[in-house]
Coordinates of C-alpha atoms in Angstrom, one line a residue:
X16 CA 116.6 107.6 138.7
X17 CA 118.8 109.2 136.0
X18 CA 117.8 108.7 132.1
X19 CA 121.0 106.1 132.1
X20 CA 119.1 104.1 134.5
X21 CA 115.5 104.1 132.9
X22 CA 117.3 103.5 129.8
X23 CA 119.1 100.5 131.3
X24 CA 116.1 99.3 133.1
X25 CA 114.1 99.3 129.9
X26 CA 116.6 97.6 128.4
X27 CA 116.4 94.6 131.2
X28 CA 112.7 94.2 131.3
X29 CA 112.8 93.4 127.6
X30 CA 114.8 90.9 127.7
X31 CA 112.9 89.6 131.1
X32 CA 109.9 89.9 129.7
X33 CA 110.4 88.0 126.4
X34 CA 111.2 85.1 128.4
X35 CA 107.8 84.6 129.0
X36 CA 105.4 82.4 126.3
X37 CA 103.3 85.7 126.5
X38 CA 104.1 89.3 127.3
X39 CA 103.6 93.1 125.7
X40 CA 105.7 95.9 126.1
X41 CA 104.0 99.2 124.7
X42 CA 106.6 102.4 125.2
X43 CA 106.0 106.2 124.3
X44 CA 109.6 106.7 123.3
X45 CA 109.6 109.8 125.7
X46 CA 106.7 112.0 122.9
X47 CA 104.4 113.8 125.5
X48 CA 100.6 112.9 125.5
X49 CA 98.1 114.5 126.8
X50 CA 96.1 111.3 126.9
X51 CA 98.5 108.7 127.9
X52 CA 98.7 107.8 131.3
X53 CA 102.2 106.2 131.3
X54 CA 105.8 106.8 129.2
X55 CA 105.6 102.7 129.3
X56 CA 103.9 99.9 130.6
X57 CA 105.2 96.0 130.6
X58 CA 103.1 93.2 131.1
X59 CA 104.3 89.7 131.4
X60 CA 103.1 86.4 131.8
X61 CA 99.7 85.4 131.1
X62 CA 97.0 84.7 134.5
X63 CA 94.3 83.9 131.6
X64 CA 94.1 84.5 128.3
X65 CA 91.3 84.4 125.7
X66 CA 91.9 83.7 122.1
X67 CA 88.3 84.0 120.8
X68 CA 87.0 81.7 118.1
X69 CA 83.7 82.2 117.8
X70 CA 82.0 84.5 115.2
X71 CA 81.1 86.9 118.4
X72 CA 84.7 87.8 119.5
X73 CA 83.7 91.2 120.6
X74 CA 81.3 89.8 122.9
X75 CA 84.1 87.0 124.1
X76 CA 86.1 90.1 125.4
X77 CA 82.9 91.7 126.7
X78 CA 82.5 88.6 129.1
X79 CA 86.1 88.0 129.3
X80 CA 86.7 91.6 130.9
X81 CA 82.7 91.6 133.4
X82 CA 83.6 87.8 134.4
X83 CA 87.5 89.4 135.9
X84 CA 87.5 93.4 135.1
X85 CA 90.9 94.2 135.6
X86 CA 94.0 95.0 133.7
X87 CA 94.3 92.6 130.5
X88 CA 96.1 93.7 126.9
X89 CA 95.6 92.2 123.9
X90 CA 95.8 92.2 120.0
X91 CA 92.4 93.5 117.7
X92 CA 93.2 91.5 114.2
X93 CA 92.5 93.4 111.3
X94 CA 90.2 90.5 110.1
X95 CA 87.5 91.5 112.9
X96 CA 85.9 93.4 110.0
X97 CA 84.2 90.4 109.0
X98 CA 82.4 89.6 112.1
X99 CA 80.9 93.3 112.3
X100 CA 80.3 93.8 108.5
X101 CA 79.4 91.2 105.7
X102 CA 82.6 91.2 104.8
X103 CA 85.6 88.3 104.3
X104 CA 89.2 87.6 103.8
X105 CA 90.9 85.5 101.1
X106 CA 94.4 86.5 101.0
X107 CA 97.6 84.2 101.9
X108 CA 98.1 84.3 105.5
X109 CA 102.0 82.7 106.0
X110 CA 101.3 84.5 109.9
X111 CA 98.1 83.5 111.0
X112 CA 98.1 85.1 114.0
X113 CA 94.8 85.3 116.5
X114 CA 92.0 87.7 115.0
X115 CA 91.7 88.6 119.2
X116 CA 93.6 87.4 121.6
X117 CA 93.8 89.0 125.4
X118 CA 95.7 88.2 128.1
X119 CA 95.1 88.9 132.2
X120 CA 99.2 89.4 133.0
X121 CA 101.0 87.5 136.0
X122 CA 103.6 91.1 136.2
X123 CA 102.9 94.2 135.6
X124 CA 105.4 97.1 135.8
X125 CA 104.8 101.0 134.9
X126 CA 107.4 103.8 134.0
X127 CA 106.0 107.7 134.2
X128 CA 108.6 110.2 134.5
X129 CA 111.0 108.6 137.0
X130 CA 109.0 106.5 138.7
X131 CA 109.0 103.3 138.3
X132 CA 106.1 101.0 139.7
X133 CA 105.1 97.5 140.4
X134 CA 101.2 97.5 139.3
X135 CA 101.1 93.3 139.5
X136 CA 103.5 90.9 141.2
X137 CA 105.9 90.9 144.2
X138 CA 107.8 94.4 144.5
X139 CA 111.2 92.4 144.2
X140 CA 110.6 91.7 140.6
X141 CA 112.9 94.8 140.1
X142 CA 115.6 93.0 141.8
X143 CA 115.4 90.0 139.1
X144 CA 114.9 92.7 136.2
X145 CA 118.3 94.9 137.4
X146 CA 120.2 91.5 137.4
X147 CA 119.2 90.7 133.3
X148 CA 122.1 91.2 130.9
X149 CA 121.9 94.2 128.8
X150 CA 120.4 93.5 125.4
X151 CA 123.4 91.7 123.2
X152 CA 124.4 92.7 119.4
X153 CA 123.1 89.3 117.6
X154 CA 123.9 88.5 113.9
X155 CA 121.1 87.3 111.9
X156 CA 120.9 85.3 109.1
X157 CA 121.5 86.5 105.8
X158 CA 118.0 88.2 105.2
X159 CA 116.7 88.3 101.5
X160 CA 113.8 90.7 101.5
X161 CA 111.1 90.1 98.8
X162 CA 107.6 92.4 97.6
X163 CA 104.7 90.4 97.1
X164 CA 104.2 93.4 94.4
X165 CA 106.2 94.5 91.4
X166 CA 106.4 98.4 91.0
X167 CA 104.9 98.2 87.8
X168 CA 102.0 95.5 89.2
X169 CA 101.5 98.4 92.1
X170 CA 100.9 101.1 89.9
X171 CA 98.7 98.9 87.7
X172 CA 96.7 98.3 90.7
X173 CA 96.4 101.9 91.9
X174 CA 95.5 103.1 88.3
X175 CA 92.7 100.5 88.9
X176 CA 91.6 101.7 91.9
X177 CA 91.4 105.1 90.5
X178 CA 88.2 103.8 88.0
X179 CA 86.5 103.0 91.3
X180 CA 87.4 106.5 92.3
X181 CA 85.7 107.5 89.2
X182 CA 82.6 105.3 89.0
X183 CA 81.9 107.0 92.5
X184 CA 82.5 103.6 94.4
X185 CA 85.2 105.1 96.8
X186 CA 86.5 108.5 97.1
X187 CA 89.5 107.2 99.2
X188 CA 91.6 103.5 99.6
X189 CA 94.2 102.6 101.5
X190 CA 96.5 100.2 99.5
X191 CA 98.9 97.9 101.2
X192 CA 101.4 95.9 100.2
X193 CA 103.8 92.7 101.9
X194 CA 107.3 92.7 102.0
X195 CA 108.6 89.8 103.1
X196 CA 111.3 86.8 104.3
X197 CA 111.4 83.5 104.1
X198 CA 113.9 81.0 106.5
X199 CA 114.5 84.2 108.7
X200 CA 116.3 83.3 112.0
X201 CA 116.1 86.4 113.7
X202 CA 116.8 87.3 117.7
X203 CA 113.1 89.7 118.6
X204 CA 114.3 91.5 121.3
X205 CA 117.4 93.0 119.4
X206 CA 115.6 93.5 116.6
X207 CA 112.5 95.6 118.6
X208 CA 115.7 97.5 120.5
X209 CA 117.2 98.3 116.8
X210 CA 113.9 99.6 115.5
X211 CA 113.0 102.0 119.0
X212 CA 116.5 103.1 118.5
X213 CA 116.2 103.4 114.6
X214 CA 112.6 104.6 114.7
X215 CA 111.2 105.7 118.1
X216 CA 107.8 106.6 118.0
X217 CA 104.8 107.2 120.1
X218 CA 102.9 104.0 120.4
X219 CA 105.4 101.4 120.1
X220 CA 104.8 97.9 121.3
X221 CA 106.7 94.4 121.5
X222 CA 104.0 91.7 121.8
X223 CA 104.7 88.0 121.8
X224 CA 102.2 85.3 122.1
X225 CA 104.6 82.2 122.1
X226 CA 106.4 82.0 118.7
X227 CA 104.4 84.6 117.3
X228 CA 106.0 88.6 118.0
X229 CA 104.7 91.9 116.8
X230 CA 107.3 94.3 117.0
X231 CA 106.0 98.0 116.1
X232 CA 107.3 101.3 116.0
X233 CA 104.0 102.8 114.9
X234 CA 103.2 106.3 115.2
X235 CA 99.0 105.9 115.5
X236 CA 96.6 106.0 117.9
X237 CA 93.6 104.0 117.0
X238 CA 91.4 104.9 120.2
X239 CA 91.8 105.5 123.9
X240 CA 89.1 106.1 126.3
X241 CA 89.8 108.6 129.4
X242 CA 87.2 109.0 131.8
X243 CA 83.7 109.3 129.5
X244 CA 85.8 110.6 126.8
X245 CA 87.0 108.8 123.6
X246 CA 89.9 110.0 121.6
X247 CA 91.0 109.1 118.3
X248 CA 93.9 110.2 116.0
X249 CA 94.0 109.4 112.5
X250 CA 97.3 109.8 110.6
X251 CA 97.3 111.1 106.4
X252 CA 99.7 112.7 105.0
X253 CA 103.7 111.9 105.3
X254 CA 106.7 114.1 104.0
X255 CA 110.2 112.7 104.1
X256 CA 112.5 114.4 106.7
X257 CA 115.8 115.9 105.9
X258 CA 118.8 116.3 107.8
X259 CA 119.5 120.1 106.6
X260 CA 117.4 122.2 109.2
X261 CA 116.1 124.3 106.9
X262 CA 115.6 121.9 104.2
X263 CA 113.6 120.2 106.9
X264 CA 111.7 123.2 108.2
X265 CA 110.2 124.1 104.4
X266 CA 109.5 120.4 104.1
X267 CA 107.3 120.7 107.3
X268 CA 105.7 123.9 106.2
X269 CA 104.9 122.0 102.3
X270 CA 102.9 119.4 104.2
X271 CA 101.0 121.2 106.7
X272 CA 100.3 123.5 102.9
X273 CA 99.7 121.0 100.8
X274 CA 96.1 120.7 100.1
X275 CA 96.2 117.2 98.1
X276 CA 97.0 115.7 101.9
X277 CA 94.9 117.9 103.5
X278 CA 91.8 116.4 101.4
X279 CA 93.2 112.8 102.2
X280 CA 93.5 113.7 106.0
X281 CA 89.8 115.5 106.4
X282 CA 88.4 112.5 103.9
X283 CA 89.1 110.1 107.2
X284 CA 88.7 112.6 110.0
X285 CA 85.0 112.9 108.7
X286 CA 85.3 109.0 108.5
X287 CA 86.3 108.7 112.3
X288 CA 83.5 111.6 113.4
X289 CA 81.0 108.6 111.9
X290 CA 82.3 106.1 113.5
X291 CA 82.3 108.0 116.9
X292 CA 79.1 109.3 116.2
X293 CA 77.8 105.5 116.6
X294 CA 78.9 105.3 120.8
X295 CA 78.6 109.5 121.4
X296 CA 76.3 111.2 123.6
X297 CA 74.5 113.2 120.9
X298 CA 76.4 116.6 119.5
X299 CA 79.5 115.6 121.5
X300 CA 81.8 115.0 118.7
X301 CA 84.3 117.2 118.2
X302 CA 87.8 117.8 116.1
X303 CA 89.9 118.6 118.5
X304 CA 93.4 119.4 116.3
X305 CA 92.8 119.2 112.0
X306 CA 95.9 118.8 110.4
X307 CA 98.7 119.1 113.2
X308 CA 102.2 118.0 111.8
X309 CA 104.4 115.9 113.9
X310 CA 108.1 115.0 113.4
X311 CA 109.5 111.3 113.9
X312 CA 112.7 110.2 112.3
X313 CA 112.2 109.2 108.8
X314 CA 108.9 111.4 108.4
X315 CA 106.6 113.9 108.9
X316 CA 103.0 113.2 109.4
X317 CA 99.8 114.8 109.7
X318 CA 98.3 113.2 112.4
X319 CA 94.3 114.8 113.1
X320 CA 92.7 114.2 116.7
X321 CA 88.4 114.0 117.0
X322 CA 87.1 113.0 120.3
X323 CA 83.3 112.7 122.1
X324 CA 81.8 112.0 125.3
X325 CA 81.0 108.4 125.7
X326 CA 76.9 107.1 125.9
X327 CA 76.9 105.8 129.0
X328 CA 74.6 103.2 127.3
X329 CA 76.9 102.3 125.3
X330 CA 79.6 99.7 126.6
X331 CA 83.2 100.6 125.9
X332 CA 83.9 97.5 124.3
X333 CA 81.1 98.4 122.1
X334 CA 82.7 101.6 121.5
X335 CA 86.0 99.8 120.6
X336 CA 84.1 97.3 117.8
X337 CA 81.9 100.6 116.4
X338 CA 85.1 102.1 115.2
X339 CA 87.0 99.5 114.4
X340 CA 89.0 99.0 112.3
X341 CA 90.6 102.4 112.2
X342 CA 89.5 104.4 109.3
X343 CA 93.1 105.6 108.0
X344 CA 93.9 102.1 107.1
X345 CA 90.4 101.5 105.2
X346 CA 89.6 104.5 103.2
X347 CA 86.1 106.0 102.9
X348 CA 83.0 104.9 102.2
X349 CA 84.5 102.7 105.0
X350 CA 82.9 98.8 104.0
X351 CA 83.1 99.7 100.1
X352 CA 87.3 100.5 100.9
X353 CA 87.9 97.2 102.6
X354 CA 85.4 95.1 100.0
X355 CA 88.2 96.5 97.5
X356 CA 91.1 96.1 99.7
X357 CA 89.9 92.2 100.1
X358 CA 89.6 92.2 96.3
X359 CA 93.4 94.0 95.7
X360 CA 95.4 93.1 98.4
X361 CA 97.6 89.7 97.8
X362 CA 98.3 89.2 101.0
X363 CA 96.0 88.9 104.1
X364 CA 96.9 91.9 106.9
X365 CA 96.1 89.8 109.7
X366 CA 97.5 91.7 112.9
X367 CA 98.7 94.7 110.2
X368 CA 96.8 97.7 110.3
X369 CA 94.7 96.0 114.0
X370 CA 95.5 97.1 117.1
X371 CA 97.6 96.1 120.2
X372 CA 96.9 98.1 123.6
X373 CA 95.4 97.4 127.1
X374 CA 92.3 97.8 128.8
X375 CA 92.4 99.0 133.2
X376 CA 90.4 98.0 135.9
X377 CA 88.5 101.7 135.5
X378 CA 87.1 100.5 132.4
X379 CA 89.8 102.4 130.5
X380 CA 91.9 101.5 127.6
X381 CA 94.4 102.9 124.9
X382 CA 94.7 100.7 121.4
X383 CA 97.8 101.9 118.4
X384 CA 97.4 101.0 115.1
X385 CA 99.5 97.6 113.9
X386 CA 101.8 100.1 111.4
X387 CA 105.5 100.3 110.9
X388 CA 106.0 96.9 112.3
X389 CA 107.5 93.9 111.9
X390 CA 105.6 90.9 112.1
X391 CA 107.5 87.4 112.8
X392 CA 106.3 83.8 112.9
X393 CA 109.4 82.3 114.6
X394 CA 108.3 78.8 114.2
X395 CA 108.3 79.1 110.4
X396 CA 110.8 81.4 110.2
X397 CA 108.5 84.0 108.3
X398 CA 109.2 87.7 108.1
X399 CA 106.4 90.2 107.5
X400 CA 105.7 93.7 107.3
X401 CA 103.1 96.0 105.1
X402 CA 103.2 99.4 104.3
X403 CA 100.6 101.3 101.9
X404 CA 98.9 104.9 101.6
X405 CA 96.0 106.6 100.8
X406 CA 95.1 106.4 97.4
X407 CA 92.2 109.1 96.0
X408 CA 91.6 110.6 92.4
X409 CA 94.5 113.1 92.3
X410 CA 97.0 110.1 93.7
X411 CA 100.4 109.7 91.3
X412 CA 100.9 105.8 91.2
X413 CA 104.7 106.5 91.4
X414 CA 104.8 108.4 94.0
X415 CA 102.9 106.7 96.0
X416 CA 105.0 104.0 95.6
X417 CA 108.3 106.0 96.6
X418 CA 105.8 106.7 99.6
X419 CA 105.4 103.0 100.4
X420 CA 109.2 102.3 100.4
X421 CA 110.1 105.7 102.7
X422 CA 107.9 104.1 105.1
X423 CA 109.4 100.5 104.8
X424 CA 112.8 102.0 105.2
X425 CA 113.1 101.9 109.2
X426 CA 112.2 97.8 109.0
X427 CA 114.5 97.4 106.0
X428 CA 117.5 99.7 107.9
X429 CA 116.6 97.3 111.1
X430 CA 116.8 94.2 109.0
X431 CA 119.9 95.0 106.6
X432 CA 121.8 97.5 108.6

């Protein structure tokens, strides 16, 4: 099949699959893994689902997954935290979207290289997904855009961040702030298709639960399990690309230097060797890449990559809770970062900064991290998305602020082309 076709076919399957109350479409954007075991995976219609309620929902999945092990993908909510730590959440939440919700799919349909296979349903699904119409142009409404933060409030707030920084509660916060739209009629599928094209990125993902959609173009892997290995890839430091070549190059070479990012990147590498540490067979742990520098689009980013060999004592869904949520989006020591983030943030993150991924019949499973995405409650017409950064000692308020909006800037060039 020629890249025309894929490209086409991709296309279709959207649009098929969003027909469905529930579905998720997770797509490498063509980036080469060396952990991934598919360039894209779409799973539609929901067989069973579990949205877990109780204050166990790690041990919900755990049963949900031994009672039919198989393949089922699902949503981590950032709000988890509060069910493995003392911790709780008192921000506005205009989303409200499941804190974990899984789903067993009717169809399921993989894409590696050329090949295209039916993992889940009758083989002439393809049929009804070549017949779709292509992915129509759709004008939306007249989209206002709003910050739940002024500049001069976010720099306020970093500044007093800093004082924890200095009284020795933190050494590192992630700060994160909502932008957001009221009354938005948007169409999800073109909007997802505008933001791939806009912003491809590694672990992308459309996921819909009814009139609820995540549509991310995030560039993080929160965990993946392969075999008795566990892999992880933490993401600090960003750069802003240029479109002179050599402009671009030095601006690659000035992050992979620069030693303020450097400090922000090891701060949460050690973090995630902690958490691993927790479900490893002892002295397993390992950094496997420290500062490597990756180019999407709009930025550069150093993105680090820690792995270990799983206890076999230890159950993978147990693995999954011990190093959740990722530590990028936390900041180090990890419960003191989101006690602070609880007490600075205005607005709840909810599915921002979880996870969406799948788990396999092996016992398998590959999670992103919920960043770069818009988040839509179609029903109310809301429009959310968050963006933030690592704030330590030697952060500049302003420009971490002109950080925040260069990573806002694919959503907003999706939003108000």
């Amino acid at each position: 099949m020629s890249i025309q076709d894929l490209y086409s076919f991709k296309q279709k399957a959207l649009v098929w699959a969003a027909a469905f109350d529930v579905c998720c479409i997770l797509d490498s954007n063509g980036y080469a893994d060396p952990y991934g075991n598919f360039d894209l995976i779409i799973a539609a219609g929901d067989q069973k689902v579990l949205n877990a309620r109780s204050g166990h929902k790690f041990n919900e999945l755990k049963a949900f997954y031994e009672q039919q092990p198989g393949w089922m993908f699902g949503l981590l909510g950032y709000d988890l935290k509060n069910e493995i730590e003392l911790l709780n959440s008192t921000g506005s939440d205009q989303l409200n979207f499941p804190e974990l919700f899984f789903f067993i799919p009717q169809y399921l349909i993989s894409i590696k290289g050329n090949a295209i296979t039916v993992l889940k349903g009758p083989a002439d699904i393809l049929d009804t997904i070549n017949h779709m119409g292509p992915i129509a142009p759709k004008a939306n409404t007249a989209i206002q855009i709003q910050s739940r933060l002024s500049k001069a409030s976010y720099i306020k707030t970093v500044e007093a961040l800093q004082q924890h920084i200095v009284r020795g509660d933190v050494y590192e916060i992630n700060f994160c702030q909502e932008f957001f739209a009221e009354h938005a009629a948007i169409d999800p599928v073109y909007i997802y298709h505008r933001l791939s094209e806009v912003s491809p990125t590694p672990f992308s993902g459309f996921f819909k639960i009814k009139d609820q959609y995540i549509l991310s173009a995030s560039p993080e892997r929160f965990l993946c399990k392969r075999g008795n290995r566990l892999i992880s890839q933490p993401i600090k430091g960003t750069a802003r690309r240029s479109k002179d070549a050599k402009e671009d190059a030095l601006i690659r070479q000035a992050l992979r230097d620069n030693t303020k990012e450097q400090a922000e990147n090891v701060m949460i590498v050690d973090l995630v060797r902690n958490d691993l540490t927790k479900s490893a067979v002892k002295g397993t742990v390992q950094v496997d890449e420290l500062f490597g520098i990756y180019g999407f689009p709009q930025v550069y980013q150093m993105i680090s990559t820690i792995s270990c060999e799983l206890d076999p004592e230890v159950h993978f869904i147990d693995a999954i809770k011990q190093a959740f949520p990722m530590g990028s989006m936390t900041g180090a020591p990890k419960v003191k970062a989101m006690e602070l983030i609880e007490t600075y943030e205005y607005t709840k993150r909810g599915a921002y900064s979880g996870a969406i991924g799948y788990i396999t019949p092996d016992r398998n499973f590959d999670f992103n991290v919920v960043i770069r995405s818009l988040l839509y409650e179609a029903k109310a017409g809301y429009l959310s998305f968050q963006v933030g950064g690592a704030i330590t000692y030697a952060s500049q308020a302003a420009a971490e602020y002109e950080e925040c909006l260069l990573k806002a800037s694919a959503m907003v060039q999706t939003l108000i082309p």
